[in-house]
Coordinates of C-alpha atoms and ligand atoms in Angstrom, one line a residue:
M2 CA -5.3 0.6 -22.2
A3 CA -1.7 -0.6 -22.0
Y4 CA -0.9 -4.3 -21.8
D5 CA 2.2 -6.1 -20.8
R6 CA 3.7 -9.0 -22.8
F7 CA 1.6 -11.5 -20.7
A8 CA -1.6 -9.7 -21.9
R9 CA -2.3 -8.2 -18.4
P10 CA -4.0 -4.8 -18.7
I11 CA -1.9 -2.4 -16.6
H12 CA -4.1 0.5 -15.4
Y13 CA -3.6 0.9 -11.7
L14 CA -0.8 3.3 -10.5
R15 CA 0.4 3.6 -7.0
I16 CA 2.2 6.9 -6.5
S17 CA 4.5 7.3 -3.5
L18 CA 4.3 10.9 -2.4
T19 CA 7.4 10.7 -0.1
D20 CA 9.8 8.2 1.4
H21 CA 9.6 10.1 4.7
C22 CA 7.5 8.8 7.5
N23 CA 6.4 9.8 11.0
L24 CA 6.7 6.1 12.2
R25 CA 9.4 3.5 11.9
C26 CA 7.5 0.1 11.7
I27 CA 10.0 -2.7 12.4
Y28 CA 9.0 -4.7 9.2
C29 CA 9.2 -1.7 6.9
M30 CA 12.4 0.3 7.7
P31 CA 15.4 0.3 10.0
E32 CA 15.3 2.7 13.0
N33 CA 18.2 4.8 11.7
M34 CA 16.5 5.2 8.3
T35 CA 17.8 8.1 6.2
F36 CA 15.4 9.9 3.8
R37 CA 16.0 11.6 0.5
P38 CA 16.1 15.4 0.4
S39 CA 12.9 16.9 -1.0
A40 CA 14.7 18.2 -4.1
E41 CA 15.4 14.6 -5.2
L42 CA 11.7 13.7 -5.0
L43 CA 9.1 14.3 -7.7
Q44 CA 7.9 17.9 -7.3
D45 CA 4.1 18.6 -7.4
E46 CA 4.1 19.7 -11.1
E47 CA 6.2 16.6 -12.0
I48 CA 3.6 14.3 -10.4
F49 CA 0.8 16.1 -12.2
R50 CA 2.5 15.8 -15.6
L51 CA 3.2 12.1 -15.1
T52 CA -0.3 11.5 -13.9
R53 CA -1.7 13.1 -17.0
L54 CA 0.5 10.9 -19.1
F55 CA -0.5 7.7 -17.3
A56 CA -4.2 8.7 -17.6
K57 CA -3.8 9.1 -21.3
L58 CA -2.3 5.6 -21.4
G59 CA -5.5 4.2 -19.8
F60 CA -4.6 4.3 -16.1
D61 CA -7.8 5.1 -14.3
K62 CA -7.0 4.1 -10.7
I63 CA -4.5 5.9 -8.5
R64 CA -3.5 5.0 -4.9
L65 CA -1.3 7.5 -3.0
T66 CA 1.1 5.9 -0.6
G67 CA 4.7 6.3 0.7
G68 CA 6.5 6.4 3.2
E69 CA 3.6 8.3 4.8
P70 CA 1.6 10.2 2.2
T71 CA 0.0 12.5 4.7
V72 CA 3.4 14.1 5.7
R73 CA 3.9 15.3 2.2
A74 CA 3.6 19.1 2.0
N75 CA 0.6 20.1 0.0
V76 CA -1.0 16.7 0.1
V77 CA -4.6 18.1 -0.1
E78 CA -3.8 20.1 -3.2
I79 CA -2.0 17.1 -4.8
V80 CA -5.1 15.0 -4.2
R81 CA -7.3 17.7 -5.8
Q82 CA -5.2 17.9 -8.9
I83 CA -4.9 14.1 -9.4
A84 CA -8.6 13.6 -8.8
S85 CA -9.5 16.2 -11.4
T86 CA -7.2 14.7 -14.1
P87 CA -9.3 13.5 -17.0
G88 CA -9.5 9.7 -17.1
I89 CA -8.8 9.2 -13.4
R90 CA -11.8 7.5 -11.9
S91 CA -10.6 6.5 -8.5
V92 CA -8.1 8.1 -6.0
T93 CA -7.4 6.3 -2.8
M94 CA -4.7 6.4 -0.1
T95 CA -2.8 4.0 2.1
T96 CA -1.8 5.7 5.3
N97 CA -0.8 5.0 8.9
G98 CA -3.7 7.2 10.0
I99 CA -1.8 9.3 12.5
L100 CA -2.7 12.6 10.8
L101 CA -6.1 11.7 9.6
K102 CA -7.9 13.3 12.5
R103 CA -7.0 16.7 10.9
L104 CA -6.7 15.7 7.3
A105 CA -9.6 13.3 6.6
R106 CA -12.2 15.9 5.8
P107 CA -10.0 18.2 3.6
L108 CA -8.7 15.1 1.7
A109 CA -12.3 13.9 1.1
E110 CA -13.3 17.3 0.0
A111 CA -10.4 17.4 -2.4
G112 CA -11.6 14.2 -4.1
L113 CA -10.0 11.3 -2.1
Q114 CA -12.5 8.4 -2.2
R115 CA -11.3 5.9 0.3
V116 CA -8.4 5.1 2.7
N117 CA -6.6 1.9 3.8
I118 CA -5.3 2.5 7.3
S119 CA -2.5 0.5 8.8
L120 CA -3.2 -0.9 12.3
D121 CA -1.4 -4.0 13.4
T122 CA -2.7 -4.2 17.0
L123 CA -5.1 -2.5 19.3
N124 CA -2.7 -2.9 22.2
P125 CA -0.9 0.5 22.9
I126 CA 2.3 -1.2 24.2
K127 CA 2.5 -3.6 21.3
F128 CA 1.7 -0.8 18.9
K129 CA 4.6 1.2 20.2
R130 CA 6.9 -1.8 19.9
L131 CA 5.9 -2.4 16.3
T132 CA 6.0 1.2 15.1
R133 CA 8.9 2.2 17.5
W134 CA 7.1 5.2 18.9
G135 CA 3.5 5.5 17.6
D136 CA 0.4 6.1 19.7
V137 CA -2.4 3.8 18.8
E138 CA -5.0 6.4 20.0
D139 CA -3.9 8.7 17.1
V140 CA -4.7 6.0 14.6
W141 CA -8.0 5.2 16.2
E142 CA -9.1 8.8 16.1
G143 CA -7.9 8.9 12.4
I144 CA -10.0 5.9 11.5
L145 CA -13.1 7.5 13.1
A146 CA -12.4 10.8 11.3
A147 CA -12.0 9.0 8.0
E148 CA -15.3 7.2 8.5
E149 CA -17.0 10.5 9.4
A150 CA -15.6 12.2 6.3
G151 CA -17.0 9.4 4.1
L152 CA -13.7 7.9 3.1
T153 CA -15.5 4.5 3.1
P154 CA -15.6 1.6 3.1
I155 CA -12.7 1.8 5.6
K156 CA -10.0 -0.9 5.1
I157 CA -7.6 -1.7 8.0
N158 CA -4.3 -3.3 7.0
A159 CA -2.5 -5.4 9.6
V160 CA 0.9 -7.0 8.9
V161 CA 1.3 -10.0 11.1
V162 CA 4.7 -10.5 12.8
R163 CA 5.5 -13.5 15.0
G164 CA 6.5 -12.5 18.5
Y165 CA 4.9 -9.1 18.1
N166 CA 1.2 -9.3 17.2
E167 CA 0.1 -12.8 16.0
E168 CA -2.2 -13.1 19.0
D169 CA -3.8 -9.7 18.3
V170 CA -5.4 -10.8 15.1
V171 CA -8.4 -12.0 17.1
D172 CA -9.1 -8.5 18.6
L173 CA -8.6 -6.9 15.2
A174 CA -10.9 -9.4 13.5
R175 CA -13.5 -8.7 16.2
L176 CA -13.7 -5.1 15.0
S177 CA -15.5 -6.4 11.9
L178 CA -18.4 -7.6 14.1
N179 CA -19.7 -4.1 14.9
H180 CA -18.1 -2.0 12.1
P181 CA -18.7 -2.1 8.4
W182 CA -14.9 -2.2 7.8
Q183 CA -12.7 -4.7 6.0
I184 CA -9.9 -5.9 8.3
R185 CA -7.1 -7.2 6.1
F186 CA -4.2 -9.4 7.3
I187 CA -1.1 -9.2 5.3
E188 CA 1.8 -11.7 5.1
M189 CA 5.0 -9.9 5.8
M190 CA 7.3 -9.7 2.7
P191 CA 11.1 -9.5 2.5
F192 CA 12.8 -6.4 1.1
G193 CA 16.1 -4.6 1.7
G194 CA 16.5 -3.2 5.2
A195 CA 14.8 -5.4 7.7
T196 CA 15.1 -8.8 5.9
D197 CA 16.0 -11.2 8.7
L198 CA 12.9 -10.3 10.6
Q199 CA 10.8 -10.3 7.5
I200 CA 11.8 -13.8 6.6
G201 CA 12.1 -15.4 10.1
Q202 CA 8.9 -13.9 11.7
M203 CA 6.4 -14.1 8.8
V204 CA 3.0 -15.6 9.7
T205 CA 1.0 -17.2 7.0
S206 CA -2.6 -16.2 6.2
E207 CA -3.6 -19.8 6.9
E208 CA -2.3 -19.6 10.5
V209 CA -4.0 -16.3 11.0
R210 CA -7.3 -17.7 9.7
K211 CA -7.1 -20.7 12.0
R212 CA -6.4 -18.5 15.0
I213 CA -9.4 -16.3 14.2
E214 CA -11.7 -19.3 13.6
A215 CA -10.7 -21.0 16.9
A216 CA -11.6 -17.8 18.8
L217 CA -14.6 -16.4 16.9
G218 CA -16.2 -19.1 14.8
T219 CA -16.1 -20.4 11.3
L220 CA -15.4 -17.9 8.6
E221 CA -17.7 -17.8 5.6
P222 CA -15.9 -17.3 2.3
L223 CA -17.2 -14.5 0.1
L224 CA -17.2 -14.1 -3.7
D225 CA -17.0 -17.9 -4.0
G226 CA -13.5 -17.8 -2.6
Q227 CA -12.3 -15.7 -5.6
L228 CA -9.8 -12.8 -5.0
D229 CA -11.1 -9.3 -4.5
G230 CA -8.0 -7.4 -5.8
E231 CA -5.2 -8.9 -3.8
A232 CA -7.4 -10.1 -0.9
R233 CA -9.4 -13.3 -0.3
L234 CA -12.5 -12.2 1.7
Y235 CA -14.4 -13.9 4.5
R236 CA -17.0 -13.0 7.0
L237 CA -17.5 -13.9 10.7
P238 CA -21.0 -15.0 11.6
N239 CA -23.4 -12.0 11.8
A240 CA -20.6 -9.5 11.2
A241 CA -21.1 -6.0 9.8
G242 CA -17.7 -6.0 8.0
D243 CA -15.4 -8.5 6.3
L244 CA -12.0 -10.0 6.8
G245 CA -9.4 -10.1 4.0
F246 CA -6.3 -12.2 3.7
I247 CA -3.4 -11.0 1.5
S248 CA -1.2 -13.9 1.0
S249 CA 1.5 -12.3 -1.2
V250 CA 4.1 -14.8 0.0
S251 CA 2.2 -18.1 0.4
A252 CA -0.3 -17.6 -2.6
P253 CA 0.9 -14.9 -4.9
F254 CA -1.7 -13.1 -7.1
C255 CA 0.7 -12.1 -9.9
A256 CA -1.4 -13.5 -12.7
A257 CA -4.1 -10.9 -12.0
C258 CA -1.7 -8.0 -11.3
T259 CA -2.7 -4.7 -13.0
R260 CA -0.3 -2.5 -11.1
A261 CA 2.7 -0.2 -11.6
R262 CA 4.4 1.9 -8.9
L263 CA 5.9 5.3 -9.2
T264 CA 8.4 5.8 -6.4
A265 CA 8.8 9.2 -4.6
D266 CA 12.1 9.7 -6.5
G267 CA 10.4 9.3 -9.8
V268 CA 11.3 5.7 -10.7
L269 CA 8.7 3.4 -12.3
R270 CA 8.7 0.0 -10.6
M271 CA 6.7 -2.7 -12.3
C272 CA 6.8 -5.3 -9.6
L273 CA 6.9 -4.7 -5.8
L274 CA 9.2 -7.6 -5.3
R275 CA 11.6 -7.3 -8.3
E276 CA 14.4 -4.9 -8.7
Y277 CA 13.5 -4.0 -12.3
E278 CA 13.0 -0.2 -12.5
I279 CA 12.9 2.6 -15.0
N280 CA 14.0 6.1 -14.0
L281 CA 11.5 8.7 -15.2
L282 CA 12.7 11.7 -13.1
K283 CA 16.0 12.0 -14.9
P284 CA 14.7 12.2 -18.5
L285 CA 11.9 14.4 -17.2
R286 CA 14.4 16.9 -15.7
Q287 CA 16.6 16.7 -18.8
G288 CA 13.7 18.0 -21.0
A289 CA 12.1 14.8 -22.3
S290 CA 9.0 15.3 -24.4
D291 CA 5.6 13.7 -23.5
E292 CA 6.2 11.3 -26.3
D293 CA 9.6 10.3 -25.0
L294 CA 8.2 9.7 -21.6
R295 CA 5.2 7.8 -23.1
Q296 CA 7.6 5.4 -24.9
L297 CA 9.6 4.8 -21.7
I298 CA 6.4 4.0 -19.8
L299 CA 5.0 1.7 -22.5
N300 CA 8.4 -0.1 -22.7
A301 CA 8.4 -0.6 -18.9
I302 CA 4.9 -1.9 -19.0
W303 CA 5.7 -4.3 -21.8
N304 CA 8.6 -5.6 -19.7
K305 CA 6.7 -6.0 -16.4
P306 CA 8.1 -9.1 -14.7
W307 CA 5.7 -12.0 -14.6
G308 CA 5.8 -12.3 -10.8
H309 CA 8.1 -12.4 -7.8
G310 CA 10.6 -15.1 -7.0
L311 CA 10.2 -15.5 -3.3
A312 CA 9.5 -19.2 -3.6
E313 CA 12.9 -19.5 -5.3
G314 CA 14.6 -17.4 -2.6
E315 CA 14.9 -14.3 -4.7
I316 CA 14.6 -11.1 -2.7
A317 CA 14.6 -7.6 -4.2
R318 CA 17.1 -5.8 -1.9
N319 CA 17.6 -2.5 -3.6
R320 CA 14.8 -0.7 -1.7
T321 CA 12.9 -0.9 1.5
M322 CA 9.1 -1.1 1.4
S323 CA 8.9 2.6 2.2
Q324 CA 11.2 3.5 -0.6
I325 CA 9.0 1.7 -3.1
G326 CA 5.6 2.7 -1.9
G327 CA 3.4 -0.1 -0.5
Ligands
LIG423 N1 2.8 4.7 5.6 C1 1.6 4.1 5.1 C2 1.1 3.0 5.9 O1 1.8 2.5 6.7 O2 -0.1 2.6 5.6 C3 1.7 3.8 3.6 C4 3.0 3.1 3.2 S1 3.3 1.5 3.8 C5 4.8 1.1 3.1 C6 2.0 0.6 3.0 C7 1.6 -0.8 3.5 O3 2.7 -1.6 3.4 C8 1.2 -0.7 5.0 O4 0.0 -1.3 5.2 C9 2.3 -1.5 5.7 O5 1.9 -2.1 6.8 C10 2.8 -2.4 4.6 N2 4.1 -3.0 4.8 C11 5.2 -2.4 5.1 N3 6.3 -3.2 5.1 C12 5.8 -4.4 4.8 C13 6.4 -5.7 4.6 N4 7.7 -5.9 4.8 N5 5.6 -6.7 4.2 C14 4.2 -6.5 4.0 N6 3.6 -5.3 4.1 C15 4.4 -4.3 4.5
LIG424 FE1 5.9 4.3 7.9 FE2 4.0 3.0 6.7 FE3 6.5 2.0 6.7 FE4 5.1 2.1 9.0 S1 4.6 0.9 7.2 S2 7.2 2.8 8.7 S3 3.9 3.9 8.7 S4 5.8 3.8 5.7

């Protein structure tokens, strides 16, 4: 296992399969977003080589993300290869769900274990406004397909944006009454690209929780109020599922962070909200040995920043969320 200089074990890698996306969520990227040509992204074999290296360093948990991971060519084969890498115990994916109706079963058969599906509102008009052109029905069908394929427990991610969907959190929370799903409310974070909106229209977890309690009853804290990963969990009275609150801005969980991120263009990013990055693609294409790459990765892990500086007004502006991999 690799440790950083604060003695945190780092063993969870989020791999972004592409910066491309079939939606344009307003909090994630500008409408006129330009994407990298595929040749500048990690190729399949490069992803597999790096995955093997990370696995040998003790990484056992992989989440595939993006951009939108399901638009990556060959995504099913990529999942199959990663899932069969010795040492990798868990392969999951964060997706907007648009393509899951078709892909959920092949992905599950290839070894994908679970999915987090992003859904910020159940209202078709508001969904279109938030995603710029998405159809909420596609996501809904994707969620049902994922459940049927056994990609469970299903987690739904909702970013809450003032003026767009802060009232919709009640309908989303209500889903947990009849479905064994975890509905997670995420505080919007600032990056490059859409920063004014991200700062000015963020809604705190506390406000969301109060809104849900006022409409649906008192929330019972789970796990004695301890964090489950990045989320604090609650349950509505007699609910089949849970609610999760991810308070990255108002209550950071940096002390318990075990993550590193590999961007689609082959850069190792040790904190979502810090600009510190190490390029792995360049040395890899210049013929670096496994040992060279291992040293680069270990050095990056050792220097993982302690946490983000949002409270001090520091914003990492060098990439949008989709260019990092959420
Ligand atoms: N396209 C996939 C999706 O939307 O689930 C995966 C990539 S997306 C960047 C990963 C997650 O980041 C999504 O749940 C998305 O809602 C969230 N996200 C995007 N921009 C964000 C922001 N500014 N603050 C907080 N979460 C954000
Ligand atoms: Fe695409 Fe996901 Fe970003 Fe939305 S949040 S624009 S679906 S990458």
